[in-house]
């Protein structure tokens, strides 16, 4: 399995930007489709965005499409989430997740498809 560590969270004002990173180790990063999820207090963990192992295919939740951009650098074993035009409703703990080896991107669009999770990073957006 791949081990994941998120970073880049923080407290910002509405309209600001943040870039989250997810550093991977322990397995062949480029063999895993990857995803970002978030969990707000009292709510279930929800899908935010996913990227195929090659980076050639990306998916977004409707709530973030046009504001967030997912990317990955397989040479650096790192995935990113660029978050622009942040809103208070984006406040949550953000988690990165890896799908099983060679699984298609669709697998990491649900929490049940994620094989490995990071510990999460807090994003707080104030109005």
PDB file of C-alpha atoms in Angstrom:
ATOM      1  CA  UNK A   1       0.000   0.000   0.000  1.00  0.00           C
ATOM      2  CA  UNK A   2       0.957   3.617  -0.449  1.00  0.00           C
ATOM      3  CA  UNK A   3       1.429   5.911   2.550  1.00  0.00           C
ATOM      4  CA  UNK A   4       0.068   9.437   2.186  1.00  0.00           C
ATOM      5  CA  UNK A   5       0.746  12.730   3.969  1.00  0.00           C
ATOM      6  CA  UNK A   6      -1.253  15.890   3.266  1.00  0.00           C
ATOM      7  CA  UNK A   7      -0.041  19.428   3.812  1.00  0.00           C
ATOM      8  CA  UNK A   8      -0.921  22.974   2.858  1.00  0.00           C
ATOM      9  CA  UNK A   9      -4.083  23.560   4.827  1.00  0.00           C
ATOM     10  CA  UNK A  10      -4.721  26.733   6.780  1.00  0.00           C
ATOM     11  CA  UNK A  11      -7.108  29.534   7.662  1.00  0.00           C
ATOM     12  CA  UNK A  12      -7.983  31.992   4.908  1.00  0.00           C
ATOM     13  CA  UNK A  13     -10.597  34.554   3.961  1.00  0.00           C
ATOM     14  CA  UNK A  14     -13.338  33.943   1.423  1.00  0.00           C
ATOM     15  CA  UNK A  15     -11.999  34.487  -2.072  1.00  0.00           C
ATOM     16  CA  UNK A  16      -8.455  33.461  -1.166  1.00  0.00           C
ATOM     17  CA  UNK A  17      -6.514  30.519  -2.550  1.00  0.00           C
ATOM     18  CA  UNK A  18      -4.693  27.535  -1.066  1.00  0.00           C
ATOM     19  CA  UNK A  19      -2.720  24.663  -2.559  1.00  0.00           C
ATOM     20  CA  UNK A  20      -2.847  21.316  -0.850  1.00  0.00           C
ATOM     21  CA  UNK A  21      -0.179  18.672  -1.378  1.00  0.00           C
ATOM     22  CA  UNK A  22      -0.308  14.923  -0.881  1.00  0.00           C
ATOM     23  CA  UNK A  23       3.085  13.227  -0.670  1.00  0.00           C
ATOM     24  CA  UNK A  24       3.186   9.490  -1.288  1.00  0.00           C
ATOM     25  CA  UNK A  25       5.651   6.787  -0.329  1.00  0.00           C
ATOM     26  CA  UNK A  26       5.850   3.035  -0.017  1.00  0.00           C
ATOM     27  CA  UNK A  27       4.449   1.975  -3.356  1.00  0.00           C
ATOM     28  CA  UNK A  28       4.515   2.875  -7.027  1.00  0.00           C
ATOM     29  CA  UNK A  29       2.699   6.194  -6.918  1.00  0.00           C
ATOM     30  CA  UNK A  30       2.239   6.315 -10.678  1.00  0.00           C
ATOM     31  CA  UNK A  31       0.198   3.097 -10.566  1.00  0.00           C
ATOM     32  CA  UNK A  32      -2.551   4.600  -8.430  1.00  0.00           C
ATOM     33  CA  UNK A  33      -5.472   6.782  -9.337  1.00  0.00           C
ATOM     34  CA  UNK A  34      -5.761   9.382  -6.597  1.00  0.00           C
ATOM     35  CA  UNK A  35      -8.502  11.450  -5.065  1.00  0.00           C
ATOM     36  CA  UNK A  36      -9.226  14.340  -2.737  1.00  0.00           C
ATOM     37  CA  UNK A  37     -12.091  14.155  -0.258  1.00  0.00           C
ATOM     38  CA  UNK A  38     -13.267  16.432   2.519  1.00  0.00           C
ATOM     39  CA  UNK A  39     -15.223  16.115   5.728  1.00  0.00           C
ATOM     40  CA  UNK A  40     -16.939  18.987   7.472  1.00  0.00           C
ATOM     41  CA  UNK A  41     -17.993  18.748  11.134  1.00  0.00           C
ATOM     42  CA  UNK A  42     -21.057  16.580  11.526  1.00  0.00           C
ATOM     43  CA  UNK A  43     -21.050  15.530   7.881  1.00  0.00           C
ATOM     44  CA  UNK A  44     -19.919  12.502   5.956  1.00  0.00           C
ATOM     45  CA  UNK A  45     -16.683  12.476   4.012  1.00  0.00           C
ATOM     46  CA  UNK A  46     -17.398  13.609   0.458  1.00  0.00           C
ATOM     47  CA  UNK A  47     -15.661  13.403  -2.884  1.00  0.00           C
ATOM     48  CA  UNK A  48     -13.922  16.532  -4.149  1.00  0.00           C
ATOM     49  CA  UNK A  49     -11.727  15.547  -7.082  1.00  0.00           C
ATOM     50  CA  UNK A  50      -9.873  12.626  -8.646  1.00  0.00           C
ATOM     51  CA  UNK A  51      -7.057  12.105 -11.105  1.00  0.00           C
ATOM     52  CA  UNK A  52      -5.998   9.086 -13.117  1.00  0.00           C
ATOM     53  CA  UNK A  53      -2.606   7.454 -12.657  1.00  0.00           C
ATOM     54  CA  UNK A  54      -1.235   9.298 -15.690  1.00  0.00           C
ATOM     55  CA  UNK A  55      -2.869  12.606 -14.875  1.00  0.00           C
ATOM     56  CA  UNK A  56      -4.664  12.548 -18.185  1.00  0.00           C
ATOM     57  CA  UNK A  57      -8.149  12.296 -16.729  1.00  0.00           C
ATOM     58  CA  UNK A  58      -9.673  14.350 -13.929  1.00  0.00           C
ATOM     59  CA  UNK A  59     -13.045  14.436 -12.204  1.00  0.00           C
ATOM     60  CA  UNK A  60     -14.575  17.128 -10.003  1.00  0.00           C
ATOM     61  CA  UNK A  61     -17.540  17.455  -7.708  1.00  0.00           C
ATOM     62  CA  UNK A  62     -20.034  20.017  -8.982  1.00  0.00           C
ATOM     63  CA  UNK A  63     -19.442  22.155  -5.907  1.00  0.00           C
ATOM     64  CA  UNK A  64     -15.768  22.757  -6.776  1.00  0.00           C
ATOM     65  CA  UNK A  65     -15.663  22.520 -10.561  1.00  0.00           C
ATOM     66  CA  UNK A  66     -14.177  25.678 -12.043  1.00  0.00           C
ATOM     67  CA  UNK A  67     -12.561  26.699  -8.746  1.00  0.00           C
ATOM     68  CA  UNK A  68     -10.353  23.722  -7.843  1.00  0.00           C
ATOM     69  CA  UNK A  69      -7.685  22.066  -9.992  1.00  0.00           C
ATOM     70  CA  UNK A  70      -6.183  18.660  -9.298  1.00  0.00           C
ATOM     71  CA  UNK A  71      -2.780  17.673 -10.621  1.00  0.00           C
ATOM     72  CA  UNK A  72       0.025  15.233  -9.933  1.00  0.00           C
ATOM     73  CA  UNK A  73       3.772  14.980 -10.412  1.00  0.00           C
ATOM     74  CA  UNK A  74       4.676  11.316 -10.629  1.00  0.00           C
ATOM     75  CA  UNK A  75       8.386  12.128 -10.601  1.00  0.00           C
ATOM     76  CA  UNK A  76       7.905  13.742  -7.187  1.00  0.00           C
ATOM     77  CA  UNK A  77       5.317  11.223  -5.928  1.00  0.00           C
ATOM     78  CA  UNK A  78       3.028  14.126  -5.115  1.00  0.00           C
ATOM     79  CA  UNK A  79      -0.541  15.137  -5.880  1.00  0.00           C
ATOM     80  CA  UNK A  80      -1.871  18.676  -5.574  1.00  0.00           C
ATOM     81  CA  UNK A  81      -5.180  20.467  -5.185  1.00  0.00           C
ATOM     82  CA  UNK A  82      -5.160  24.128  -6.167  1.00  0.00           C
ATOM     83  CA  UNK A  83      -8.155  25.773  -4.522  1.00  0.00           C
ATOM     84  CA  UNK A  84      -9.183  29.214  -5.754  1.00  0.00           C
ATOM     85  CA  UNK A  85     -12.117  31.463  -4.861  1.00  0.00           C
ATOM     86  CA  UNK A  86     -12.568  29.660  -1.570  1.00  0.00           C
ATOM     87  CA  UNK A  87     -15.929  29.864   0.164  1.00  0.00           C
ATOM     88  CA  UNK A  88     -16.900  29.329   3.800  1.00  0.00           C
ATOM     89  CA  UNK A  89     -18.662  26.122   2.747  1.00  0.00           C
ATOM     90  CA  UNK A  90     -15.286  24.733   1.652  1.00  0.00           C
ATOM     91  CA  UNK A  91     -14.284  24.560   5.329  1.00  0.00           C
ATOM     92  CA  UNK A  92     -13.421  20.951   6.145  1.00  0.00           C
ATOM     93  CA  UNK A  93     -10.636  18.499   6.798  1.00  0.00           C
ATOM     94  CA  UNK A  94      -9.233  17.525   3.408  1.00  0.00           C
ATOM     95  CA  UNK A  95      -7.986  13.991   2.845  1.00  0.00           C
ATOM     96  CA  UNK A  96      -6.124  12.446  -0.035  1.00  0.00           C
ATOM     97  CA  UNK A  97      -6.730   8.856  -0.967  1.00  0.00           C
ATOM     98  CA  UNK A  98      -5.180   6.275  -3.257  1.00  0.00           C
ATOM     99  CA  UNK A  99      -7.043   3.651  -5.188  1.00  0.00           C
ATOM    100  CA  UNK A 100      -5.863   0.068  -5.623  1.00  0.00           C
ATOM    101  CA  UNK A 101      -2.976  -0.537  -8.003  1.00  0.00           C
ATOM    102  CA  UNK A 102      -4.000   0.025 -11.638  1.00  0.00           C
ATOM    103  CA  UNK A 103      -7.626   0.748 -10.731  1.00  0.00           C
ATOM    104  CA  UNK A 104      -9.452   3.234 -12.999  1.00  0.00           C
ATOM    105  CA  UNK A 105     -10.184   6.780 -11.882  1.00  0.00           C
ATOM    106  CA  UNK A 106     -13.854   6.060 -11.209  1.00  0.00           C
ATOM    107  CA  UNK A 107     -12.845   3.867  -8.263  1.00  0.00           C
ATOM    108  CA  UNK A 108     -11.513   6.865  -6.313  1.00  0.00           C
ATOM    109  CA  UNK A 109     -14.629   8.958  -6.715  1.00  0.00           C
ATOM    110  CA  UNK A 110     -16.193   7.228  -3.713  1.00  0.00           C
ATOM    111  CA  UNK A 111     -14.813   6.671  -0.221  1.00  0.00           C
ATOM    112  CA  UNK A 112     -15.375   2.936  -0.580  1.00  0.00           C
ATOM    113  CA  UNK A 113     -12.920   2.766  -3.455  1.00  0.00           C
ATOM    114  CA  UNK A 114     -10.025   4.303  -1.563  1.00  0.00           C
ATOM    115  CA  UNK A 115      -7.399   1.864  -0.373  1.00  0.00           C
ATOM    116  CA  UNK A 116      -5.131   4.231   1.551  1.00  0.00           C
ATOM    117  CA  UNK A 117      -5.885   7.513   3.329  1.00  0.00           C
ATOM    118  CA  UNK A 118      -3.743  10.350   4.563  1.00  0.00           C
ATOM    119  CA  UNK A 119      -4.238  11.889   7.993  1.00  0.00           C
ATOM    120  CA  UNK A 120      -5.987  15.005   6.669  1.00  0.00           C
ATOM    121  CA  UNK A 121      -5.287  18.730   6.662  1.00  0.00           C
ATOM    122  CA  UNK A 122      -7.655  21.399   7.976  1.00  0.00           C
ATOM    123  CA  UNK A 123      -8.931  24.133   5.673  1.00  0.00           C
ATOM    124  CA  UNK A 124     -10.896  26.946   7.279  1.00  0.00           C
ATOM    125  CA  UNK A 125     -12.477  29.692   5.191  1.00  0.00           C
ATOM    126  CA  UNK A 126     -13.988  32.669   6.969  1.00  0.00           C
ATOM    127  CA  UNK A 127     -16.392  35.169   5.469  1.00  0.00           C
TER     128      UNK A 127
END
